[in-house]
mmCIF file of C-alpha atoms in Angstrom:
data_model
loop_
_atom_site.group_PDB
_atom_site.id
_atom_site.type_symbol
_atom_site.label_atom_id
_atom_site.label_comp_id
_atom_site.label_asym_id
_atom_site.label_seq_id
_atom_site.Cartn_x
_atom_site.Cartn_y
_atom_site.Cartn_z
ATOM 1 C CA UNK A 1 90.111 85.792 119.242
ATOM 2 C CA UNK A 2 88.817 82.552 117.726
ATOM 3 C CA UNK A 3 91.997 80.389 117.364
ATOM 4 C CA UNK A 4 90.024 77.615 115.761
ATOM 5 C CA UNK A 5 90.181 79.507 112.477
ATOM 6 C CA UNK A 6 93.975 79.559 112.428
ATOM 7 C CA UNK A 7 95.792 77.701 109.502
ATOM 8 C CA UNK A 8 97.454 74.278 110.123
ATOM 9 C CA UNK A 9 100.633 74.401 112.146
ATOM 10 C CA UNK A 10 102.574 73.162 109.108
ATOM 11 C CA UNK A 11 101.519 76.139 107.141
ATOM 12 C CA UNK A 12 102.407 78.830 109.574
ATOM 13 C CA UNK A 13 105.696 77.423 110.760
ATOM 14 C CA UNK A 14 108.911 77.546 108.775
ATOM 15 C CA UNK A 15 112.577 76.979 109.448
ATOM 16 C CA UNK A 16 115.112 79.387 108.138
ATOM 17 C CA UNK A 17 116.960 77.020 105.657
ATOM 18 C CA UNK A 18 120.453 76.053 106.630
ATOM 19 C CA UNK A 19 120.746 79.189 108.740
ATOM 20 C CA UNK A 20 122.911 79.074 111.955
ATOM 21 C CA UNK A 21 123.993 82.155 113.796
ATOM 22 C CA UNK A 22 127.684 82.380 114.765
ATOM 23 C CA UNK A 23 128.628 82.130 118.402
ATOM 24 C CA UNK A 24 126.547 80.289 120.975
ATOM 25 C CA UNK A 25 123.240 80.959 119.192
ATOM 26 C CA UNK A 26 121.416 77.954 118.039
ATOM 27 C CA UNK A 27 119.228 77.559 114.904
ATOM 28 C CA UNK A 28 116.681 80.236 114.537
ATOM 29 C CA UNK A 29 113.007 79.306 114.121
ATOM 30 C CA UNK A 30 110.160 81.314 112.656
ATOM 31 C CA UNK A 31 106.700 80.907 114.126
ATOM 32 C CA UNK A 32 103.593 83.101 114.341
ATOM 33 C CA UNK A 33 101.676 84.475 117.238
ATOM 34 C CA UNK A 34 98.704 82.302 116.432
ATOM 35 C CA UNK A 35 100.943 79.194 116.218
ATOM 36 C CA UNK A 36 102.370 79.932 119.613
ATOM 37 C CA UNK A 37 99.846 81.833 121.767
ATOM 38 C CA UNK A 38 101.887 80.697 124.845
ATOM 39 C CA UNK A 39 104.531 83.223 123.849
ATOM 40 C CA UNK A 40 102.206 86.172 124.279
ATOM 41 C CA UNK A 41 103.913 87.498 127.408
ATOM 42 C CA UNK A 42 107.359 87.069 126.002
ATOM 43 C CA UNK A 43 106.257 89.152 122.931
ATOM 44 C CA UNK A 44 104.912 91.892 125.149
ATOM 45 C CA UNK A 45 108.142 91.928 127.253
ATOM 46 C CA UNK A 46 110.278 92.133 124.114
ATOM 47 C CA UNK A 47 108.283 95.123 122.767
ATOM 48 C CA UNK A 48 108.192 96.951 126.139
ATOM 49 C CA UNK A 49 111.945 96.715 126.396
ATOM 50 C CA UNK A 50 112.640 98.671 123.231
ATOM 51 C CA UNK A 51 109.579 100.813 122.615
ATOM 52 C CA UNK A 52 108.649 104.135 124.385
ATOM 53 C CA UNK A 53 105.544 103.957 126.619
ATOM 54 C CA UNK A 54 103.561 106.400 124.556
ATOM 55 C CA UNK A 55 103.643 104.025 121.476
ATOM 56 C CA UNK A 56 101.322 101.671 123.232
ATOM 57 C CA UNK A 57 98.480 104.209 123.530
ATOM 58 C CA UNK A 58 97.742 104.711 119.777
ATOM 59 C CA UNK A 59 94.049 103.836 119.675
ATOM 60 C CA UNK A 60 94.105 102.836 115.945
ATOM 61 C CA UNK A 61 97.023 100.520 116.384
ATOM 62 C CA UNK A 62 95.442 99.005 119.564
ATOM 63 C CA UNK A 63 92.201 98.459 117.724
ATOM 64 C CA UNK A 64 93.501 96.730 114.653
ATOM 65 C CA UNK A 65 96.714 94.982 115.724
ATOM 66 C CA UNK A 66 94.927 92.100 117.290
ATOM 67 C CA UNK A 67 92.992 91.526 113.983
ATOM 68 C CA UNK A 68 96.298 90.592 112.169
ATOM 69 C CA UNK A 69 96.103 87.242 113.978
ATOM 70 C CA UNK A 70 92.516 86.769 112.553
ATOM 71 C CA UNK A 71 92.956 87.902 109.019
ATOM 72 C CA UNK A 72 96.765 87.442 108.303
ATOM 73 C CA UNK A 73 98.039 84.938 110.754
ATOM 74 C CA UNK A 74 100.697 83.515 108.411
ATOM 75 C CA UNK A 75 102.404 86.924 108.329
ATOM 76 C CA UNK A 76 102.401 87.544 112.078
ATOM 77 C CA UNK A 77 105.955 86.219 112.518
ATOM 78 C CA UNK A 78 108.123 85.835 115.534
ATOM 79 C CA UNK A 79 111.831 84.850 115.640
ATOM 80 C CA UNK A 80 112.775 82.251 118.251
ATOM 81 C CA UNK A 81 116.139 80.966 119.558
ATOM 82 C CA UNK A 82 115.786 77.891 121.708
ATOM 83 C CA UNK A 83 112.124 78.570 122.168
ATOM 84 C CA UNK A 84 112.611 82.232 123.262
ATOM 85 C CA UNK A 85 111.499 85.346 121.506
ATOM 86 C CA UNK A 86 114.462 87.345 120.274
ATOM 87 C CA UNK A 87 114.845 90.719 118.458
ATOM 88 C CA UNK A 88 117.542 93.256 117.754
ATOM 89 C CA UNK A 89 120.147 92.484 115.077
ATOM 90 C CA UNK A 90 118.262 89.462 114.040
ATOM 91 C CA UNK A 91 115.250 91.395 112.749
ATOM 92 C CA UNK A 92 116.644 91.111 109.132
ATOM 93 C CA UNK A 93 115.988 87.364 109.330
ATOM 94 C CA UNK A 94 112.370 88.085 110.366
ATOM 95 C CA UNK A 95 111.968 90.420 107.441
ATOM 96 C CA UNK A 96 113.469 87.784 105.104
ATOM 97 C CA UNK A 97 110.918 85.219 106.403
ATOM 98 C CA UNK A 98 108.033 87.632 105.904
ATOM 99 C CA UNK A 99 109.173 88.416 102.303
ATOM 100 C CA UNK A 100 109.392 84.721 101.507
ATOM 101 C CA UNK A 101 105.879 84.122 102.832
ATOM 102 C CA UNK A 102 104.521 86.958 100.676
ATOM 103 C CA UNK A 103 106.339 85.655 97.620
ATOM 104 C CA UNK A 104 105.035 82.006 98.328
ATOM 105 C CA UNK A 105 101.492 83.419 98.553
ATOM 106 C CA UNK A 106 101.792 85.087 95.202
ATOM 107 C CA UNK A 107 101.754 88.637 96.353
ATOM 108 C CA UNK A 108 103.238 91.067 93.927
ATOM 109 C CA UNK A 109 104.252 93.819 96.354
ATOM 110 C CA UNK A 110 105.688 94.033 99.910
ATOM 111 C CA UNK A 111 105.550 97.575 101.290
ATOM 112 C CA UNK A 112 106.567 98.188 104.939
ATOM 113 C CA UNK A 113 105.971 101.125 107.219
ATOM 114 C CA UNK A 114 109.273 101.735 108.792
ATOM 115 C CA UNK A 115 110.063 103.556 112.026
ATOM 116 C CA UNK A 116 113.648 104.836 111.758
ATOM 117 C CA UNK A 117 115.749 104.154 114.861
ATOM 118 C CA UNK A 118 117.843 107.360 114.738
ATOM 119 C CA UNK A 119 115.004 109.724 113.856
ATOM 120 C CA UNK A 120 114.269 110.452 117.463
ATOM 121 C CA UNK A 121 117.732 112.248 117.624
ATOM 122 C CA UNK A 122 116.488 114.685 114.985
ATOM 123 C CA UNK A 123 112.782 115.365 115.949
ATOM 124 C CA UNK A 124 112.878 118.760 114.283
ATOM 125 C CA UNK A 125 113.997 117.468 111.010
ATOM 126 C CA UNK A 126 111.161 116.726 108.412
ATOM 127 C CA UNK A 127 111.002 113.062 107.609
ATOM 128 C CA UNK A 128 111.362 113.892 103.919
ATOM 129 C CA UNK A 129 114.788 115.372 104.627
ATOM 130 C CA UNK A 130 115.889 112.521 106.999
ATOM 131 C CA UNK A 131 114.941 110.094 104.260
ATOM 132 C CA UNK A 132 117.796 111.460 102.119
ATOM 133 C CA UNK A 133 120.607 111.183 104.647
ATOM 134 C CA UNK A 134 123.110 108.554 103.439
ATOM 135 C CA UNK A 135 126.503 107.293 104.371
ATOM 136 C CA UNK A 136 129.555 107.271 102.081
ATOM 137 C CA UNK A 137 128.708 103.713 100.954
ATOM 138 C CA UNK A 138 125.315 104.921 99.705
ATOM 139 C CA UNK A 139 123.270 103.243 102.400
ATOM 140 C CA UNK A 140 121.171 105.190 104.693
ATOM 141 C CA UNK A 141 122.458 106.730 108.065
ATOM 142 C CA UNK A 142 119.755 104.833 110.018
ATOM 143 C CA UNK A 143 120.434 101.245 110.831
ATOM 144 C CA UNK A 144 116.853 100.114 110.631
ATOM 145 C CA UNK A 145 116.451 101.648 107.131
ATOM 146 C CA UNK A 146 119.728 100.022 106.188
ATOM 147 C CA UNK A 147 118.371 96.608 107.328
ATOM 148 C CA UNK A 148 115.576 96.925 104.732
ATOM 149 C CA UNK A 149 117.964 98.342 102.075
ATOM 150 C CA UNK A 150 120.286 95.317 102.453
ATOM 151 C CA UNK A 151 117.286 93.159 101.581
ATOM 152 C CA UNK A 152 116.654 95.268 98.434
ATOM 153 C CA UNK A 153 114.007 97.550 99.763
ATOM 154 C CA UNK A 154 113.862 101.193 98.659
ATOM 155 C CA UNK A 155 112.321 104.268 100.125
ATOM 156 C CA UNK A 156 109.042 105.355 98.650
ATOM 157 C CA UNK A 157 108.380 108.401 100.751
ATOM 158 C CA UNK A 158 107.163 109.683 104.137
ATOM 159 C CA UNK A 159 104.145 108.243 105.881
ATOM 160 C CA UNK A 160 102.664 111.322 107.599
ATOM 161 C CA UNK A 161 100.551 110.787 110.697
ATOM 162 C CA UNK A 162 101.463 107.142 110.872
ATOM 163 C CA UNK A 163 100.176 107.174 114.330
ATOM 164 C CA UNK A 164 98.410 109.835 116.388
ATOM 165 C CA UNK A 165 98.558 109.557 120.094
ATOM 166 C CA UNK A 166 96.434 111.829 122.340
ATOM 167 C CA UNK A 167 96.230 111.969 126.109
ATOM 168 C CA UNK A 168 95.824 114.184 129.095
ATOM 169 C CA UNK A 169 98.523 116.105 130.806
ATOM 170 C CA UNK A 170 98.731 113.489 133.563
ATOM 171 C CA UNK A 171 99.022 110.725 130.978
ATOM 172 C CA UNK A 172 101.663 112.374 128.954
ATOM 173 C CA UNK A 173 103.745 113.222 131.991
ATOM 174 C CA UNK A 174 103.626 109.663 133.001
ATOM 175 C CA UNK A 175 104.424 108.419 129.560
ATOM 176 C CA UNK A 176 107.290 110.777 128.930
ATOM 177 C CA UNK A 177 108.466 111.073 132.555
ATOM 178 C CA UNK A 178 108.762 114.843 132.275
ATOM 179 C CA UNK A 179 106.783 117.987 133.050
ATOM 180 C CA UNK A 180 104.968 120.208 130.629
ATOM 181 C CA UNK A 181 104.695 123.551 132.403
ATOM 182 C CA UNK A 182 103.112 125.571 129.655
ATOM 183 C CA UNK A 183 101.338 125.190 126.238
ATOM 184 C CA UNK A 184 103.666 124.538 123.276
ATOM 185 C CA UNK A 185 105.741 121.902 121.501
ATOM 186 C CA UNK A 186 108.041 119.748 123.420
ATOM 187 C CA UNK A 187 110.900 117.269 122.578
ATOM 188 C CA UNK A 188 110.129 113.981 124.194
ATOM 189 C CA UNK A 189 112.665 111.153 124.435
ATOM 190 C CA UNK A 190 112.304 108.463 121.678
ATOM 191 C CA UNK A 191 109.642 110.528 119.867
ATOM 192 C CA UNK A 192 110.357 111.087 116.189
ATOM 193 C CA UNK A 193 108.453 114.416 116.107
ATOM 194 C CA UNK A 194 107.647 117.111 118.667
ATOM 195 C CA UNK A 195 104.639 116.630 121.033
ATOM 196 C CA UNK A 196 101.977 119.457 120.918
ATOM 197 C CA UNK A 197 101.013 120.255 124.511
ATOM 198 C CA UNK A 198 97.769 122.287 125.288
ATOM 199 C CA UNK A 199 97.483 122.797 129.037
ATOM 200 C CA UNK A 200 94.307 124.847 128.603
ATOM 201 C CA UNK A 201 92.485 121.890 127.058
ATOM 202 C CA UNK A 202 94.380 119.373 129.241
ATOM 203 C CA UNK A 203 95.575 117.615 126.054
ATOM 204 C CA UNK A 204 98.801 116.416 124.570
ATOM 205 C CA UNK A 205 98.863 115.225 120.971
ATOM 206 C CA UNK A 206 101.603 113.416 119.085
ATOM 207 C CA UNK A 207 101.445 112.776 115.391
ATOM 208 C CA UNK A 208 104.406 110.556 114.188
ATOM 209 C CA UNK A 209 105.752 110.363 110.693
ATOM 210 C CA UNK A 210 107.310 107.072 109.459
ATOM 211 C CA UNK A 211 108.527 105.930 106.079
ATOM 212 C CA UNK A 212 107.081 103.627 103.451
ATOM 213 C CA UNK A 213 109.688 101.203 101.938
ATOM 214 C CA UNK A 214 109.001 98.826 99.141
ATOM 215 C CA UNK A 215 110.598 95.319 99.174
ATOM 216 C CA UNK A 216 108.886 93.891 96.031
#
């Protein structure tokens, strides 16, 4: 990627105003991948630690994700603590920073494709049904959907075939760490939907459904 085309550092970096996390966490800092290319390995490690292996073999995602840095570098945000890439419960802060950047740029809509954390426990349940599951307080059962809801987002609907991952039997057995003895549908750990296995064609195909959520 041609990093010479990236915006000025002052444009792509922002502090979360007057925000300090309780405990021994220092002030959080928002940067972008293009602003800090030296963090590339940390970013990869952070994703690999929380995402299933098969996720990294979606050809469409692999083709276009890198182009975000070229066309939308100001929205390719990372959350840092003492210079280290962090995730988890702090993701809401990154979402807030992303929304603030969108508003500052004059965008009228912020719509996010959301991969619900708990959906993998219910792979046979259609996403349209899962989207309606709420707690007694009215917020969703899923913690990642709740993180968006607490920022004012609402569910628009399912995003069918959000990603399609296809591979050989050997590849899927390696990604899933399980055997597929015969043709059929299989429940794979961390998959939101069943995986279709066709041994005769030496092909496994996974079509994942996500959710569209609107913030603005």
